[in-house]
Every structure is written in structure tokens, then in C-alpha cells.
């Protein structure tokens, strides 16, 4: 008897796994959406350094954009005028906003210099609102001009600024202060 080589037994048929169209669509949506939701939740609850963001409604959030304070005043004034400061983003913890009146060419002829006069600090924890204040410039020379703007200062910068005041104004600003408002210029145009 002749032996015939035996052919291997046929492999069992594999059953093909089929997904319906809806199952494929649902799996794709889940795969695409879940990472986005996780990233959004992490981004809104973390400052990027592993520390949670403040839940205080007064904290300066990344959504606060320039200007943190919107300042308005007349272009020309007599001996008094009003400023209006709309606080859009309160100062972050450990900082304050100061209104600064910058007077260029201040002093007697030949000794002119720039002075910075800080006023009306806005501290951390103050609510978003509009502040209106009357300014008295009756001692200023006719046709003198002042630029008004808000600066953000840290505690150390504030101490340096206040320590350098001479008659309510300083000859220079501390290094690193940040402008957080628009600037307006007011001219004393009449008596």
C-alpha cells in the first residue's frame, strides 16, 4: 500500500467580526470627543503648574485682556476735571493698580524733568465697577499737560514707589511695573 501524503486539515474558518455603521460612528465620536473634554477640564482647573486656579470671581483670569482698567477723562480742563475708571479685571492677589499722573517738563525752565504722581490705589479684592473721581489741578500752569494711566505694582514695587515720593510725586517708577490701562492726556486749557 502506498502511502499518500496527508494534507493538513483545513483551518477552522474564522468568523469575521463586523461592526454596524452606527457602532463605528459612535466609537469615532467617543475617541475624538473624550480627549477634548479631558483637556478642557484640566485647562480650566489648573494654572499649568499643577496648582488649581482661584475660584474667586475677583481673580484675574486668563480671559482678562488689556486693558484691565478702561480710563476716560476730558482732553482739556480748567482747575478741576473728572476721571472715570472702569475696572474690567481686578488686580491679582499681591498686587495693586495705581492711577499715575505723568507730568513731563515739570519744574522751572532749565530744570524741567518728568514726575510720576501715584493716586487712588485699587487693591486685590475690589469688585468690578466704575470709579469716578474729581481731580484738582488748580496749582498746575496754564497749558500744562499730564498723561494719566494705571500701573500694576507688586508689594515690593509699591513700597519702593511710596518711599521715593517727594511732595506726592516720584522722579522715577520702580523697575518692572506694568501698564494695565489706556493712557489719556489732559491739558489745563483755562483757569
CSV table of C-alpha atoms in Angstrom, one decimal:
chain,number,residue,atom,x,y,z
A,1,UNK,CA,0.0,0.0,0.0
A,2,UNK,CA,1.2,3.2,-1.0
A,3,UNK,CA,1.1,6.0,1.5
A,4,UNK,CA,-0.2,9.2,0.3
A,5,UNK,CA,0.9,12.3,2.0
A,6,UNK,CA,-1.9,13.7,4.0
A,7,UNK,CA,-2.8,17.2,3.5
A,8,UNK,CA,-3.2,19.2,6.6
A,9,UNK,CA,-6.7,19.6,8.0
A,10,UNK,CA,-8.3,22.7,6.8
A,11,UNK,CA,-8.0,25.6,9.2
A,12,UNK,CA,-11.3,26.3,11.0
A,13,UNK,CA,-13.0,29.3,9.5
A,14,UNK,CA,-12.5,32.4,11.4
A,15,UNK,CA,-15.7,34.3,12.0
A,16,UNK,CA,-15.3,37.8,10.8
A,17,UNK,CA,-16.1,40.5,13.5
A,18,UNK,CA,-18.4,43.1,11.9
A,19,UNK,CA,-19.5,46.4,13.4
A,20,UNK,CA,-22.5,48.2,12.2
A,21,UNK,CA,-22.2,51.7,10.8
A,22,UNK,CA,-23.7,53.2,13.9
A,23,UNK,CA,-21.2,51.4,16.2
A,24,UNK,CA,-18.3,52.7,14.1
A,25,UNK,CA,-19.7,56.3,14.2
A,26,UNK,CA,-20.2,56.1,18.0
A,27,UNK,CA,-16.7,54.8,18.5
A,28,UNK,CA,-15.2,57.5,16.4
A,29,UNK,CA,-17.1,60.2,18.2
A,30,UNK,CA,-16.1,58.9,21.6
A,31,UNK,CA,-12.5,58.6,20.5
A,32,UNK,CA,-12.5,62.2,19.2
A,33,UNK,CA,-14.5,63.9,22.0
A,34,UNK,CA,-13.3,62.4,25.2
A,35,UNK,CA,-9.7,63.6,25.0
A,36,UNK,CA,-11.0,67.1,24.2
A,37,UNK,CA,-13.3,67.1,27.2
A,38,UNK,CA,-10.4,65.9,29.5
A,39,UNK,CA,-8.1,68.6,28.1
A,40,UNK,CA,-10.7,71.3,28.6
A,41,UNK,CA,-11.4,70.3,32.2
A,42,UNK,CA,-7.7,70.2,33.0
A,43,UNK,CA,-7.0,73.5,31.4
A,44,UNK,CA,-9.8,75.3,33.2
A,45,UNK,CA,-8.9,73.9,36.6
A,46,UNK,CA,-5.2,74.2,36.6
A,47,UNK,CA,-2.7,77.0,36.2
A,48,UNK,CA,-0.3,74.8,34.2
A,49,UNK,CA,1.9,74.3,37.3
A,50,UNK,CA,-0.3,71.7,38.9
A,51,UNK,CA,-2.0,74.3,41.2
A,52,UNK,CA,-5.7,74.9,40.9
A,53,UNK,CA,-6.8,78.3,39.7
A,54,UNK,CA,-8.5,80.5,42.3
A,55,UNK,CA,-12.3,80.1,42.4
A,56,UNK,CA,-12.7,83.7,43.5
A,57,UNK,CA,-14.7,85.8,41.0
A,58,UNK,CA,-12.2,88.6,41.7
A,59,UNK,CA,-9.1,86.8,40.5
A,60,UNK,CA,-7.5,88.0,37.3
A,61,UNK,CA,-8.2,85.2,34.9
A,62,UNK,CA,-6.5,84.4,31.6
A,63,UNK,CA,-9.7,85.7,29.9
A,64,UNK,CA,-8.9,89.2,31.2
A,65,UNK,CA,-7.3,91.1,28.4
A,66,UNK,CA,-5.8,94.6,28.1
A,67,UNK,CA,-7.0,97.0,29.4
A,68,UNK,CA,-7.7,95.8,32.9
A,69,UNK,CA,-8.8,99.3,33.6
A,70,UNK,CA,-10.6,101.5,31.0
A,71,UNK,CA,-9.8,105.1,31.8
A,72,UNK,CA,-11.5,108.2,30.4
A,73,UNK,CA,-11.0,112.0,31.1
A,74,UNK,CA,-11.5,115.2,29.1
A,75,UNK,CA,-8.8,116.3,26.7
A,76,UNK,CA,-8.9,119.9,28.2
A,77,UNK,CA,-9.9,121.1,31.6
A,78,UNK,CA,-10.0,124.1,33.9
A,79,UNK,CA,-8.9,123.8,37.6
A,80,UNK,CA,-10.8,120.5,38.1
A,81,UNK,CA,-11.9,117.6,36.0
A,82,UNK,CA,-13.3,114.1,36.5
A,83,UNK,CA,-11.7,110.8,35.6
A,84,UNK,CA,-13.7,107.6,35.2
A,85,UNK,CA,-12.0,104.3,35.6
A,86,UNK,CA,-13.9,101.1,34.7
A,87,UNK,CA,-12.4,98.1,36.4
A,88,UNK,CA,-12.6,95.2,34.0
A,89,UNK,CA,-10.2,92.9,35.7
A,90,UNK,CA,-9.4,93.3,39.4
A,91,UNK,CA,-5.7,93.2,40.4
A,92,UNK,CA,-4.3,89.7,41.1
A,93,UNK,CA,-3.5,88.8,44.7
A,94,UNK,CA,-0.4,90.5,45.9
A,95,UNK,CA,-0.7,93.5,43.5
A,96,UNK,CA,-2.5,96.8,43.3
A,97,UNK,CA,-3.3,99.2,40.5
A,98,UNK,CA,-2.3,102.9,40.9
A,99,UNK,CA,-3.5,105.8,38.8
A,100,UNK,CA,-0.4,107.7,37.7
A,101,UNK,CA,-0.3,111.3,36.5
A,102,UNK,CA,2.8,111.7,34.5
A,103,UNK,CA,3.9,115.3,34.1
A,104,UNK,CA,6.7,115.9,31.6
A,105,UNK,CA,8.7,119.2,31.6
A,106,UNK,CA,7.8,119.8,35.2
A,107,UNK,CA,9.8,122.4,37.1
A,108,UNK,CA,11.4,125.7,36.4
A,109,UNK,CA,12.9,126.5,33.0
A,110,UNK,CA,16.3,124.8,32.6
A,111,UNK,CA,15.5,122.2,35.3
A,112,UNK,CA,12.5,120.5,33.7
A,113,UNK,CA,12.0,116.8,34.4
A,114,UNK,CA,9.3,114.1,34.4
A,115,UNK,CA,7.5,113.3,37.6
A,116,UNK,CA,5.1,110.4,38.3
A,117,UNK,CA,2.3,111.1,40.8
A,118,UNK,CA,0.5,107.9,42.0
A,119,UNK,CA,-3.1,108.2,43.2
A,120,UNK,CA,-6.1,106.1,44.0
A,121,UNK,CA,-4.8,102.5,44.5
A,122,UNK,CA,-7.2,99.7,43.6
A,123,UNK,CA,-6.4,96.7,45.8
A,124,UNK,CA,-6.9,92.9,45.3
A,125,UNK,CA,-10.5,92.0,46.2
A,126,UNK,CA,-12.1,95.2,44.9
A,127,UNK,CA,-15.2,94.5,42.8
A,128,UNK,CA,-15.5,95.2,39.1
A,129,UNK,CA,-17.2,98.6,38.9
A,130,UNK,CA,-16.7,102.1,37.6
A,131,UNK,CA,-14.8,104.6,39.8
A,132,UNK,CA,-15.4,108.4,39.2
A,133,UNK,CA,-13.1,110.9,40.9
A,134,UNK,CA,-12.8,114.7,40.7
A,135,UNK,CA,-9.2,115.9,40.2
A,136,UNK,CA,-7.9,119.3,41.3
A,137,UNK,CA,-5.2,120.8,39.1
A,138,UNK,CA,-5.6,124.4,40.1
A,139,UNK,CA,-1.9,124.7,41.0
A,140,UNK,CA,-0.8,123.5,37.6
A,141,UNK,CA,0.4,126.0,35.0
A,142,UNK,CA,-1.9,127.0,32.2
A,143,UNK,CA,-1.4,124.7,29.1
A,144,UNK,CA,0.4,122.1,31.2
A,145,UNK,CA,-0.4,118.5,30.2
A,146,UNK,CA,-0.5,115.3,32.1
A,147,UNK,CA,-0.7,111.7,30.9
A,148,UNK,CA,-3.0,109.5,33.1
A,149,UNK,CA,-2.8,105.7,33.2
A,150,UNK,CA,-3.0,102.8,35.6
A,151,UNK,CA,0.0,100.7,36.6
A,152,UNK,CA,0.1,97.3,38.3
A,153,UNK,CA,2.6,97.1,41.1
A,154,UNK,CA,3.7,94.3,43.4
A,155,UNK,CA,4.0,94.8,47.1
A,156,UNK,CA,7.8,95.4,46.8
A,157,UNK,CA,7.3,97.9,43.9
A,158,UNK,CA,4.6,99.7,45.8
A,159,UNK,CA,7.0,100.1,48.8
A,160,UNK,CA,9.7,101.4,46.5
A,161,UNK,CA,7.3,103.8,44.8
A,162,UNK,CA,5.9,105.3,48.0
A,163,UNK,CA,9.4,105.5,49.6
A,164,UNK,CA,10.6,107.7,46.7
A,165,UNK,CA,7.7,110.2,46.8
A,166,UNK,CA,8.6,113.9,47.2
A,167,UNK,CA,5.6,116.1,47.5
A,168,UNK,CA,3.3,113.3,46.4
A,169,UNK,CA,5.3,112.5,43.2
A,170,UNK,CA,8.4,110.4,42.3
A,171,UNK,CA,11.1,111.1,39.8
A,172,UNK,CA,11.1,107.6,38.5
A,173,UNK,CA,9.0,104.4,38.6
A,174,UNK,CA,10.1,101.1,40.0
A,175,UNK,CA,11.6,98.7,37.5
A,176,UNK,CA,9.1,96.1,36.1
A,177,UNK,CA,5.8,97.9,36.7
A,178,UNK,CA,3.2,97.1,34.1
A,179,UNK,CA,0.7,99.4,32.4
A,180,UNK,CA,-2.8,98.0,32.7
A,181,UNK,CA,-4.9,100.7,31.2
A,182,UNK,CA,-5.1,103.0,28.2
A,183,UNK,CA,-3.5,106.4,28.5
A,184,UNK,CA,-5.3,109.7,28.3
A,185,UNK,CA,-3.8,113.2,28.2
A,186,UNK,CA,-5.4,116.2,29.9
A,187,UNK,CA,-4.4,119.8,29.2
A,188,UNK,CA,-5.1,122.6,31.6
A,189,UNK,CA,-6.6,124.9,29.0
A,190,UNK,CA,-8.3,127.6,31.1
A,191,UNK,CA,-8.3,129.0,34.7
